[in-house]
């Protein structure tokens, strides 16, 4: 009998020991291009913490948020996941995110290593809902050969200005780079807007409530502000400065300098650009790898034009958050701390896929990109412009639907900008006030 | 005409099974036994979720926090919600774009297959689009009708016609979705009609032919009236199916552009899974369910679905 007991005890001890050794943290992210870098981080983390395992799972942006929400309900959500500024308020409101502030204070973590503004974007009051992992800005992407053919120098392109009335020197540049099928450029009186071969400029679509790559840089450089500040319940989409910006964009399609929104909304401007049908598009820092792989010509990156209030770009940053329902909170925190450390972020920097949140690693990222033949310094230079965060608000998805539909109507030429935006803004403020 | 005469005689005389009716016992038990499996499935997968949905519609459940009772407020909000009325309007337009043409084409195809071309291979081909999944169908058409890359616009360009944006133009999007679903369902409707047509006694057509009736007259006077029960079945299933249009919208347009395809079920989906408003989404679902029940009831009544002129 006694022997049996001992055997049983040993067996139990062994079993519990084995399960302890394999404490697994599940980590979810949406960008497939970044998975290898974070897989490498996980390997380094497991080596330093032999009792922990990290399972990196990738789900595309389209299913990502549904997957997370259903996971919260079913109790199967990942312990740690990549989070977005436009989405986290909803999760905070429903108590799904772990407040990291007490852990940061306990471990005396230095939070001033990140780009200014990144850490604060994930705070609400004294609470902290994410640790910054990367940042991105918007720059102007251009087809080098097309600009050379038109006799435009890179220096000339850097110095453009823009205004919503006549487009400024940027507007002239767009016309100059447009070509119809007969070979006339957009400045020629013979230019046929119905038969255009190359569009001078293309924006991707309506962009919803933030207009990240679509219209935000123009509107903000024209003096537009989304709202009074993060978590504000008062929005300014009725501002004439936004209306005139969108009117200018809609007119580009009417003049043939841009494709109609209905032609690009499915594929996006980047696909038209890669197909050689567009000379310039605004796009985010995370896209440089895509352009490298998909454009069969040399692609350049330069500063966005300066508007009436100077140059502006959205400065967006992702962070890693811990699910409040996680059964491995301490281990999850260890992993998040590692993700936010220079140990992991320098691995990410060397992969050259995105700019890590830690300021000192920017040069490493640029070098990694230079080694692949990409000069991405324009994105870093854009951080010196007037930067702004995407709008952070409760009920963002409902607000987004309203704004998206109004801007689609304007860009499709189905509605006048000012009345459409005024009506949308009234609805937005009604939703926000609830 | 023989069948019809016999039928009349039968109706006049005593109906044999009526005498056996008041005898509940073994037969009833067997009958219930046979219905039971279906009944269990119905209770678990339809009745219970339906009751749950009705209950949820009186709460403010957001999936993530515990639900709180809010009484009729979801229904009051719904009544005042112009997005709901817009979605209802779009759904009604969709049914009107979808059903008449789909039914007419199905009827035409069935008549052609019944009277002119009795080929099994042809029937299989006609049914083929229906065998593809909704999502696949939407994807196929999304690519074919792409404004810049699709072959349809290239073909139109080549013959000098103007190209279209289809799913991406608010004026064309709903029509395009209706067209895609007509393409997908036409064959099934045709097959149902064909089955109905083949139960119509051939001697009626022979007699009509002897009297010198044209093909069109036979269709009008014989086929169409005797097809009534099948017609009711087709209309009830296709109209309720059409009121529930979702997949094509979700894949091809996501309710856009500019809300031109935000049909009721898509609006329900958005409320439930984008806005996390499960209570409100349930209230919308209950209203849609009531609309469909009402429609089915009226349709059955109007066309006397329970009786056939052949019986």
XYZ file of C-alpha atoms in Angstrom:
745
model
C 0.000 0.000 0.000
C 2.636 2.389 1.030
C 4.646 1.846 -2.117
C 1.591 2.561 -4.171
C 1.045 5.832 -2.351
C 4.571 6.937 -2.958
C 4.288 6.045 -6.628
C 1.089 8.011 -6.871
C 2.608 10.999 -5.125
C 5.607 10.882 -7.438
C 3.331 10.648 -10.419
C 1.316 13.665 -9.280
C 4.437 15.651 -8.527
C 5.819 14.785 -11.929
C 2.599 15.750 -13.646
C 2.301 19.088 -11.908
C 5.988 19.762 -12.460
C 5.578 19.114 -16.176
C 2.585 21.421 -16.480
C 4.396 24.109 -14.545
C 7.359 23.924 -16.900
C 5.052 24.535 -19.832
C 3.194 27.635 -18.709
C 2.072 28.993 -22.044
C 1.301 32.604 -22.949
C -0.777 33.156 -26.064
C 0.120 36.255 -28.086
C -2.057 37.589 -30.916
C -1.059 40.053 -33.659
C -2.579 41.017 -37.045
C 0.337 41.871 -39.335
C 1.732 38.732 -40.994
C 4.827 40.686 -42.072
C 5.756 41.277 -38.415
C 5.224 37.711 -37.232
C 8.798 36.502 -37.919
C 10.276 39.371 -35.862
C 8.039 38.610 -32.895
C 8.644 34.884 -33.279
C 12.347 35.720 -32.845
C 11.488 37.798 -29.753
C 9.555 34.827 -28.360
C 12.575 32.534 -28.864
C 14.833 34.991 -27.021
C 12.240 35.330 -24.256
C 11.892 31.548 -23.842
C 15.659 31.195 -23.594
C 15.757 33.750 -20.778
C 12.687 32.211 -19.092
C 12.879 28.409 -19.495
C 9.650 27.937 -17.481
C 7.594 30.019 -19.955
C 6.450 29.415 -23.509
C 5.015 31.938 -25.955
C 2.646 30.933 -28.706
C 2.528 33.627 -31.402
C -0.751 33.604 -33.352
C -1.521 35.817 -36.333
C -5.067 36.706 -37.479
C -5.700 39.146 -40.341
C -7.104 42.618 -39.582
C -10.482 41.652 -41.055
C -11.169 38.980 -38.422
C -8.945 40.288 -35.673
C -11.440 42.241 -33.567
C -14.243 39.702 -33.912
C -11.810 36.982 -32.865
C -10.800 38.992 -29.795
C -14.342 39.873 -28.743
C -15.651 36.350 -29.074
C -12.552 35.201 -27.182
C -13.363 37.589 -24.320
C -16.854 36.102 -24.032
C -15.843 32.480 -24.424
C -12.880 32.883 -22.069
C -10.418 31.849 -24.793
C -8.921 35.254 -25.636
C -5.121 35.511 -25.901
C -3.243 36.567 -22.752
C -1.423 39.318 -24.625
C -2.371 41.009 -27.912
C -1.403 43.875 -30.202
C -3.861 46.699 -29.601
C -4.965 49.715 -31.630
C -5.705 53.228 -30.349
C -9.070 53.348 -32.065
C -10.202 50.090 -30.444
C -8.937 50.029 -26.888
C -11.428 52.520 -25.362
C -14.270 50.038 -25.997
C -12.330 47.281 -24.222
C -11.488 49.553 -21.289
C -15.154 50.527 -20.953
C -16.017 46.835 -20.659
C -13.240 45.948 -18.233
C -11.373 43.632 -20.594
C -7.894 45.182 -20.254
C -5.518 44.800 -17.330
C -4.301 48.088 -15.832
C -0.514 47.960 -16.159
C 0.189 51.022 -13.972
C 0.644 49.090 -10.674
C 3.010 46.603 -12.369
C 5.027 49.392 -14.007
C 5.330 51.138 -10.628
C 6.256 47.878 -8.839
C 9.018 47.032 -11.340
C 10.131 50.694 -11.621
C 9.992 50.459 -15.405
C 11.423 53.430 -17.296
C 8.684 54.779 -19.584
C 10.593 57.740 -20.992
C 12.550 55.625 -23.472
C 9.663 55.732 -25.958
C 8.894 58.396 -28.536
C 7.097 61.250 -26.765
C 3.326 60.824 -26.757
C 3.304 57.070 -27.407
C 3.094 56.012 -23.771
C 0.548 58.690 -22.842
C -1.771 57.674 -25.694
C -2.466 54.448 -23.796
C -3.279 56.125 -20.472
C -6.658 57.039 -19.134
C -6.313 58.980 -15.905
C -3.864 57.047 -13.697
C -4.435 53.822 -15.578
C -2.203 52.408 -18.298
C -3.627 49.967 -20.851
C -0.691 49.165 -23.087
C 3.064 49.311 -23.451
C 4.169 51.001 -26.730
C 5.650 48.710 -29.376
C 5.970 50.763 -32.577
C 5.059 53.995 -34.331
C 4.250 55.152 -37.834
C 3.859 58.384 -39.782
C 2.563 59.148 -43.272
C 4.810 60.254 -46.145
C 4.426 60.831 -49.867
C 5.222 57.741 -51.967
C 6.240 58.410 -55.580
C 7.206 56.619 -58.779
C 10.797 57.733 -59.425
C 10.777 57.102 -63.176
C 7.569 59.072 -63.727
C 8.959 62.088 -61.891
C 12.213 61.930 -63.798
C 10.310 61.797 -67.101
C 8.427 64.926 -66.101
C 11.697 66.636 -65.157
C 10.918 66.859 -61.449
C 13.843 66.723 -59.021
C 13.575 65.132 -55.553
C 14.472 68.538 -54.030
C 11.573 70.174 -55.851
C 9.200 67.495 -54.567
C 10.279 68.031 -50.953
C 9.459 71.724 -51.024
C 5.835 71.647 -52.158
C 3.040 73.560 -50.469
C -0.659 72.922 -50.495
C -3.904 74.769 -49.853
C -7.506 73.684 -50.428
C -8.382 76.623 -52.774
C -6.073 75.957 -55.740
C -3.920 73.107 -54.382
C -0.785 75.305 -54.276
C 2.419 74.045 -55.885
C 1.373 70.491 -54.901
C -1.813 70.884 -56.952
C 0.235 72.053 -59.943
C 2.595 69.086 -59.490
C -0.375 66.673 -59.526
C -1.573 68.162 -62.819
C 1.943 68.096 -64.257
C 2.332 64.368 -63.507
C -1.083 63.367 -64.912
C -1.129 62.036 -68.482
C -4.028 61.329 -70.791
C -3.994 58.618 -73.464
C -2.882 61.083 -76.137
C 0.117 62.038 -73.998
C -1.036 65.491 -72.839
C -0.175 66.346 -69.261
C -2.774 67.752 -66.856
C -1.603 71.365 -67.363
C -2.322 71.234 -71.083
C -5.694 72.630 -72.256
C -6.063 69.476 -74.411
C -5.912 67.137 -71.395
C -8.870 64.716 -71.633
C -10.121 63.907 -68.087
C -12.215 61.022 -69.480
C -9.252 59.148 -70.967
C -6.477 59.279 -68.403
C -3.494 56.961 -68.534
C -1.607 58.107 -65.427
C -3.159 59.900 -62.468
C -0.986 62.469 -60.745
C -2.178 61.613 -57.248
C -4.446 59.075 -55.605
C -5.981 58.840 -52.164
C -7.150 55.426 -50.971
C -10.745 56.056 -50.046
C -12.934 57.783 -47.520
C -10.910 56.691 -44.491
C -13.636 56.755 -41.832
C -13.372 58.857 -38.691
C -9.562 59.133 -38.677
C -8.664 59.381 -42.391
C -5.192 58.137 -41.422
C -3.638 57.782 -44.888
C -6.496 59.439 -46.785
C -7.225 63.013 -45.713
C -6.036 63.618 -42.127
C -2.668 65.190 -43.050
C -4.310 67.658 -45.473
C -7.158 68.554 -43.121
C -4.922 69.034 -40.053
C -2.352 71.033 -42.027
C -5.332 73.234 -42.939
C -6.159 73.789 -39.244
C -8.721 71.013 -38.653
C -8.947 69.284 -35.248
C -10.969 66.097 -34.743
C -12.151 67.035 -31.273
C -11.126 68.851 -28.110
C -8.787 66.007 -27.097
C -8.691 62.283 -26.313
C -11.914 60.960 -24.687
C -13.705 64.175 -25.642
C -17.422 63.922 -26.370
C -17.406 66.870 -28.727
C -16.287 66.397 -32.332
C -15.553 68.980 -35.051
C -16.348 67.164 -38.293
C -18.549 70.121 -39.287
C -15.448 72.372 -39.408
C -15.315 74.152 -42.836
C -11.567 73.384 -42.893
C -12.373 69.673 -43.299
C -15.149 70.382 -45.809
C -12.858 72.418 -48.093
C -10.145 69.744 -47.869
C -12.570 67.016 -48.965
C -13.993 69.244 -51.688
C -10.475 69.662 -53.073
C -9.970 65.864 -53.032
C -13.336 65.264 -54.728
C -12.444 67.840 -57.410
C -9.238 65.938 -58.254
C -11.431 63.048 -59.424
C -13.669 65.389 -61.419
C -10.640 66.857 -63.193
C -9.235 63.397 -63.921
C -6.074 63.952 -61.838
C -7.278 61.182 -59.496
C -9.352 58.097 -60.264
C -12.966 58.202 -59.065
C -13.348 56.825 -55.544
C -15.549 54.021 -56.892
C -12.585 52.720 -58.928
C -10.161 52.545 -56.002
C -12.316 51.703 -53.006
C -11.943 47.941 -53.474
C -8.208 47.703 -54.201
C -6.840 50.829 -52.589
C -4.487 53.410 -54.047
C -1.389 51.265 -53.439
C -2.549 48.643 -55.986
C -3.069 51.318 -58.651
C 0.315 52.794 -57.806
C 2.050 49.416 -58.110
C 0.298 48.906 -61.454
C 1.939 52.114 -62.734
C -1.332 54.018 -63.044
C -0.557 56.652 -60.410
C 2.493 58.877 -59.841
C 2.075 59.782 -56.135
C 0.151 58.344 -53.161
C 0.250 59.155 -49.435
C 0.945 56.052 -47.332
C 2.121 54.797 -43.941
C 5.572 53.687 -42.762
C 4.416 50.079 -42.383
C 3.861 49.822 -46.161
C 7.467 50.181 -47.396
C 7.955 46.402 -47.458
C 4.775 45.982 -49.495
C 5.902 48.527 -52.098
C 9.303 46.832 -52.288
C 7.628 43.487 -53.025
C 4.856 44.691 -55.336
C 6.142 47.616 -57.400
C 8.345 46.631 -60.339
C 9.965 50.081 -60.475
C 11.921 52.307 -58.122
C 9.816 53.811 -55.348
C 10.768 57.008 -53.512
C 9.536 58.437 -50.207
C 9.412 62.123 -49.447
C 7.756 64.694 -47.184
C 4.069 65.492 -47.486
C 3.399 69.037 -48.761
C 3.176 71.842 -46.190
C -0.348 73.179 -45.717
C -1.528 76.637 -44.613
C -0.700 75.637 -40.984
C 2.523 73.817 -41.869
C 3.284 70.146 -42.510
C 1.261 67.556 -40.580
C 1.057 63.794 -40.195
C -0.809 61.344 -38.047
C 1.546 59.738 -35.554
C 0.070 56.407 -34.635
C 1.443 53.833 -32.243
C 0.467 50.281 -31.452
C 0.875 48.755 -28.011
C 0.685 45.363 -26.331
C -2.174 44.877 -23.872
C -2.983 42.142 -21.359
C -6.462 40.631 -21.226
C -8.023 41.073 -17.791
C -9.324 37.472 -17.969
C -5.866 35.953 -18.499
C -4.975 33.099 -16.155
C -1.252 33.847 -16.529
C -1.162 37.535 -15.666
C 2.304 37.541 -14.067
C 3.823 35.596 -16.974
C 1.918 37.791 -19.446
C 3.369 40.890 -17.805
C 6.871 39.444 -18.093
C 6.284 38.967 -21.828
C 4.809 42.464 -22.310
C 7.766 43.959 -20.425
C 10.070 42.038 -22.746
C 8.140 43.194 -25.841
C 8.547 46.786 -24.668
C 12.254 46.376 -23.893
C 15.168 47.171 -26.170
C 16.031 43.423 -26.211
C 12.943 42.634 -28.268
C 12.555 45.984 -30.019
C 16.088 45.838 -31.406
C 15.196 42.474 -32.993
C 12.172 44.189 -34.549
C 14.335 47.140 -35.626
C 16.825 44.827 -37.383
C 13.969 43.179 -39.285
C 13.192 46.636 -40.694
C 9.442 45.988 -40.899
C 8.264 48.743 -38.556
C 9.792 51.509 -36.440
C 9.999 50.324 -32.789
C 8.623 52.593 -30.078
C 12.029 53.031 -28.382
C 13.550 56.253 -29.711
C 17.177 55.096 -29.881
C 16.350 52.240 -32.269
C 15.188 54.415 -35.171
C 18.639 54.505 -36.782
C 18.895 50.680 -36.601
C 15.574 50.390 -38.466
C 16.668 52.863 -41.146
C 19.896 50.906 -41.651
C 18.020 47.626 -41.978
C 15.854 49.240 -44.658
C 18.812 50.824 -46.432
C 20.326 47.333 -46.665
C 17.200 46.354 -48.625
C 17.552 49.396 -50.866
C 14.840 51.470 -49.228
C 15.343 55.024 -48.002
C 12.638 55.424 -45.355
C 14.107 58.525 -43.710
C 11.159 60.660 -44.873
C 8.973 58.886 -42.297
C 11.413 59.843 -39.537
C 11.593 63.405 -40.815
C 7.817 63.563 -40.730
C 7.943 63.113 -36.938
C 9.393 66.651 -36.865
C 6.248 67.998 -38.543
C 3.061 68.792 -36.642
C 2.023 65.329 -35.410
C -1.330 64.195 -34.063
C -2.773 60.944 -32.728
C -5.768 59.183 -34.260
C -8.982 60.136 -32.448
C -9.398 58.189 -29.200
C -13.028 57.923 -28.175
C -15.736 55.726 -26.720
C -18.152 54.170 -29.250
C -15.592 54.711 -32.001
C -17.020 52.024 -34.295
C -20.440 53.688 -34.355
C -18.898 57.112 -34.965
C -16.766 55.618 -37.714
C -19.792 54.301 -39.641
C -21.438 57.731 -39.655
C -18.333 59.668 -40.740
C -17.337 57.058 -43.324
C -20.677 57.218 -45.066
C -20.710 61.046 -45.173
C -17.187 61.253 -46.607
C -17.927 58.510 -49.149
C -20.868 60.584 -50.388
C -18.633 63.638 -50.729
C -15.752 61.889 -52.484
C -18.134 60.064 -54.820
C -19.538 63.460 -55.797
C -23.010 62.550 -54.496
C -23.168 65.249 -51.836
C -21.838 68.727 -51.033
C -19.161 68.513 -48.341
C -20.405 71.109 -45.855
C -24.040 69.998 -45.447
C -23.057 66.307 -45.436
C -20.413 66.828 -42.744
C -22.626 69.089 -40.630
C -25.359 66.447 -40.592
C -22.830 63.689 -39.807
C -21.252 65.725 -37.006
C -24.630 66.263 -35.331
C -25.149 62.478 -35.335
C -21.600 61.856 -34.096
C -22.018 64.205 -31.154
C -25.340 62.568 -30.358
C -23.659 59.121 -30.246
C -20.692 60.428 -28.225
C -22.942 62.121 -25.666
C -24.793 58.885 -24.769
C -59.905 15.023 -67.933
C -60.286 11.612 -66.393
C -58.400 12.448 -63.208
C -60.474 15.497 -62.574
C -63.722 13.606 -62.902
C -62.535 10.960 -60.528
C -61.503 13.591 -58.079
C -64.960 15.116 -58.176
C -66.601 11.753 -57.559
C -64.358 11.114 -54.635
C -65.178 14.425 -53.063
C -68.910 13.706 -53.244
C -68.769 10.325 -51.551
C -67.844 9.500 -47.965
C -64.123 10.012 -47.398
C -62.730 6.665 -46.278
C -60.105 7.864 -43.785
C -62.501 10.182 -42.001
C -64.246 7.237 -40.354
C -60.973 6.136 -38.831
C -60.110 9.541 -37.415
C -61.375 9.500 -33.825
C -59.030 6.770 -32.714
C -56.054 8.276 -30.937
C -53.799 5.580 -29.624
C -51.168 3.541 -31.331
C -51.083 5.588 -34.543
C -50.845 8.908 -32.731
C -48.040 7.566 -30.621
C -46.147 6.353 -33.680
C -46.711 9.694 -35.366
C -45.316 11.601 -32.397
C -42.411 9.209 -32.255
C -41.592 10.040 -35.842
C -41.940 13.792 -35.347
C -39.940 13.779 -32.114
C -36.378 13.917 -33.513
C -37.270 16.928 -35.657
C -39.109 18.463 -32.729
C -36.080 18.154 -30.445
C -33.887 19.796 -33.059
C -36.470 22.546 -33.524
C -36.680 23.158 -29.779
C -32.926 23.307 -29.251
C -31.834 25.140 -32.376
C -34.857 27.372 -33.130
C -37.354 27.776 -30.316
C -34.871 28.214 -27.467
C -32.582 30.704 -29.271
C -35.675 32.586 -30.430
C -36.921 32.930 -26.849
C -33.432 33.966 -25.756
C -33.325 36.607 -28.496
C -36.692 37.970 -27.413
C -35.432 38.122 -23.823
C -32.130 39.734 -24.858
C -34.058 42.386 -26.802
C -35.266 43.751 -23.457
C -31.710 44.152 -22.129
C -28.668 46.324 -22.813
C -26.303 43.333 -23.102
C -23.021 44.313 -24.819
C -21.447 40.819 -24.879
C -18.743 41.788 -22.409
C -20.605 42.980 -19.315
C -23.610 41.438 -17.530
C -26.952 42.347 -19.190
C -29.314 44.788 -17.470
C -33.096 44.899 -17.986
C -34.154 47.988 -19.963
C -37.822 47.228 -20.710
C -39.121 48.468 -24.070
C -36.410 51.078 -24.575
C -34.692 49.157 -27.420
C -38.000 49.092 -29.283
C -38.629 52.761 -28.624
C -35.134 53.569 -29.922
C -35.730 51.403 -32.964
C -38.923 53.294 -33.796
C -36.967 56.583 -33.711
C -33.817 55.257 -35.408
C -33.629 56.591 -38.964
C -30.877 54.079 -39.722
C -33.356 51.270 -39.008
C -35.940 52.801 -41.355
C -33.236 53.326 -43.954
C -32.188 49.675 -43.637
C -35.811 48.561 -43.901
C -36.270 50.689 -47.035
C -33.097 49.308 -48.622
C -34.226 45.760 -47.789
C -37.643 46.397 -49.365
C -35.982 47.793 -52.519
C -33.776 44.744 -52.622
C -36.751 42.343 -52.431
C -38.460 44.290 -55.234
C -35.335 44.179 -57.411
C -34.709 40.520 -56.655
C -37.991 38.595 -56.536
C -40.051 39.558 -59.624
C -37.196 39.037 -62.077
C -35.918 35.913 -60.324
C -39.401 34.338 -60.296
C -40.137 35.299 -63.902
C -36.810 33.949 -65.149
C -37.235 30.767 -63.094
C -40.710 30.255 -64.525
C -39.497 30.861 -68.061
C -36.598 28.437 -67.663
C -38.863 25.797 -66.123
C -41.434 26.131 -68.920
C -38.679 25.858 -71.499
C -37.270 22.751 -69.819
C -40.698 21.166 -69.358
C -42.181 21.793 -72.783
C -39.220 22.197 -75.107
C -35.887 20.852 -73.877
C -36.044 17.833 -71.614
C -32.348 17.425 -70.953
C -30.958 16.263 -67.618
C -27.586 17.844 -68.364
C -29.245 21.209 -68.916
C -31.028 20.956 -65.571
C -27.720 20.299 -63.846
C -26.126 23.316 -65.529
C -29.031 25.563 -64.567
C -28.728 24.494 -60.931
C -24.957 24.882 -60.824
C -24.695 28.473 -59.461
C -26.872 27.431 -56.532
C -24.389 24.727 -55.560
C -21.670 27.322 -54.958
C -21.520 28.905 -51.524
C -22.790 32.481 -51.155
C -19.372 33.757 -50.177
C -17.749 32.151 -53.194
C -20.385 33.602 -55.514
C -19.826 37.076 -54.068
C -16.049 36.727 -54.469
C -16.349 35.535 -58.072
C -18.508 38.497 -59.049
C -16.430 40.937 -57.048
C -13.450 40.086 -59.239
C -15.363 39.896 -62.507
C -17.029 43.245 -61.875
C -14.007 45.063 -60.476
C -14.090 48.574 -62.006
C -10.428 48.551 -63.069
C -9.350 44.898 -63.222
C -12.585 43.029 -64.033
C -13.091 41.488 -67.473
C -16.676 42.763 -67.707
C -15.565 46.397 -67.898
C -12.749 45.486 -70.291
C -15.287 43.755 -72.529
C -17.621 46.778 -72.388
C -14.691 49.057 -73.179
C -13.670 46.899 -76.115
C -17.073 47.223 -77.778
C -17.208 50.949 -77.039
C -19.759 50.858 -74.204
C -19.265 52.837 -71.012
C -17.879 50.975 -68.016
C -19.500 50.800 -64.595
C -18.383 50.652 -60.965
C -21.037 48.046 -59.977
C -20.519 47.267 -56.264
C -18.596 50.534 -55.720
C -21.208 52.972 -57.038
C -24.046 53.785 -54.623
C -26.490 53.962 -57.551
C -25.583 50.514 -58.864
C -24.547 48.552 -55.784
C -27.949 47.245 -54.674
C -28.928 46.368 -58.237
C -25.631 44.517 -58.668
C -26.202 42.476 -55.516
C -29.748 41.673 -56.669
C -28.353 40.610 -60.046
C -25.772 38.314 -58.476
C -28.420 36.628 -56.337
C -30.824 36.272 -59.239
C -27.998 34.523 -61.096
C -27.447 32.244 -58.134
C -31.074 31.344 -57.297
C -32.741 31.341 -60.698
C -31.848 27.701 -61.313
C -33.259 26.477 -58.017
C -36.509 28.375 -58.586
C -36.694 26.895 -62.081
C -36.214 23.400 -60.717
C -38.987 23.848 -58.152
C -41.341 25.111 -60.842
C -40.333 22.250 -63.097
C -41.215 19.716 -60.403
C -44.593 21.409 -60.037
C -45.156 21.425 -63.792
C -44.434 17.751 -64.083
C -47.197 16.909 -61.639
C -49.714 18.551 -63.974
C -51.471 15.779 -65.941
C -50.275 15.653 -69.540
C -53.754 14.967 -70.912
C -54.768 18.518 -70.050
C -52.193 19.755 -72.560
C -53.239 17.128 -75.095
C -56.877 18.195 -74.822
C -55.906 21.856 -75.111
C -53.756 21.107 -78.157
C -56.671 19.353 -79.846
C -58.795 22.446 -79.150
C -56.124 24.474 -80.962
C -54.649 26.324 -77.961
C -51.270 27.990 -78.472
C -48.284 27.312 -76.225
C -48.811 30.683 -74.520
C -52.514 29.998 -73.942
C -51.702 26.636 -72.390
C -49.186 28.313 -70.119
C -51.674 30.982 -69.064
C -54.748 28.733 -68.651
C -53.272 25.436 -67.508
C -49.724 25.674 -66.198
C -49.958 28.891 -64.198
C -53.231 28.159 -62.321
C -52.252 24.579 -61.491
C -48.848 25.738 -60.289
C -50.335 27.824 -57.495
C -49.171 25.748 -54.487
C -45.638 25.626 -55.881
C -45.814 29.348 -56.607
C -46.760 30.041 -52.997
C -43.917 27.878 -51.743
C -41.411 29.575 -54.049
C -42.605 33.070 -53.162
C -42.665 32.460 -49.417
C -39.202 30.889 -49.319
C -37.579 33.306 -51.759
C -39.104 36.461 -50.283
C -38.204 35.501 -46.720
C -34.732 34.486 -47.944
C -34.427 37.784 -49.770
C -35.469 39.753 -46.669
C -32.573 38.050 -44.904
C -29.961 38.998 -47.529
C -26.576 39.239 -45.805
C -23.654 37.191 -47.196
C -23.325 38.967 -50.530
C -23.499 42.341 -48.796
C -20.968 41.351 -46.121
C -18.464 40.057 -48.679
C -18.930 42.508 -51.541
C -19.831 45.894 -50.058
C -19.959 45.800 -46.230
C -23.105 47.927 -46.381
C -21.469 50.629 -48.500
C -20.687 52.626 -50.459
C -22.345 55.484 -48.567
C -24.813 53.105 -46.844
C -26.422 52.175 -50.176
C -26.503 48.472 -49.302
C -26.974 48.577 -45.537
C -29.793 46.023 -45.491
C -31.540 45.083 -42.263
C -29.555 41.943 -41.447
C -26.274 43.750 -42.089
C -27.388 46.512 -39.719
C -28.234 43.822 -37.144
C -24.765 42.316 -37.623
C -23.077 45.714 -37.186
C -24.962 46.409 -33.980
C -24.151 42.986 -32.564
C -20.514 42.543 -33.566
C -19.126 46.017 -34.330
C -20.970 48.124 -31.769
C -21.431 45.278 -29.248
C -25.099 46.217 -28.839
C -26.566 42.730 -28.526
C -29.795 43.927 -26.912
C -30.556 46.364 -29.712
C -29.520 43.838 -32.367
C -31.945 41.324 -30.824
C -34.770 43.865 -30.913
C -34.052 44.456 -34.615
C -34.062 40.688 -35.216
C -37.394 40.256 -33.448
C -38.922 42.964 -35.643
C -37.529 41.340 -38.802
C -38.929 37.984 -37.661
C -42.385 39.524 -37.129
C -42.278 41.112 -40.584
C -41.517 37.726 -42.135
C -44.225 35.918 -40.166
C -46.747 38.549 -41.219
C -45.698 38.329 -44.858
C -45.915 34.530 -44.874
C -49.357 34.578 -43.289
C -50.750 37.108 -45.780
C -49.181 35.334 -48.746
C -50.612 31.941 -47.726
C -54.052 33.448 -47.204
C -54.086 35.398 -50.446
C -53.172 32.465 -52.619
C -55.028 29.689 -50.768
C -51.842 27.764 -50.481
C -53.419 24.772 -48.780
C -55.612 23.832 -51.695
C -54.699 22.647 -55.129
C -57.007 22.850 -58.089
C -55.983 19.300 -58.948
C -57.297 17.682 -55.771
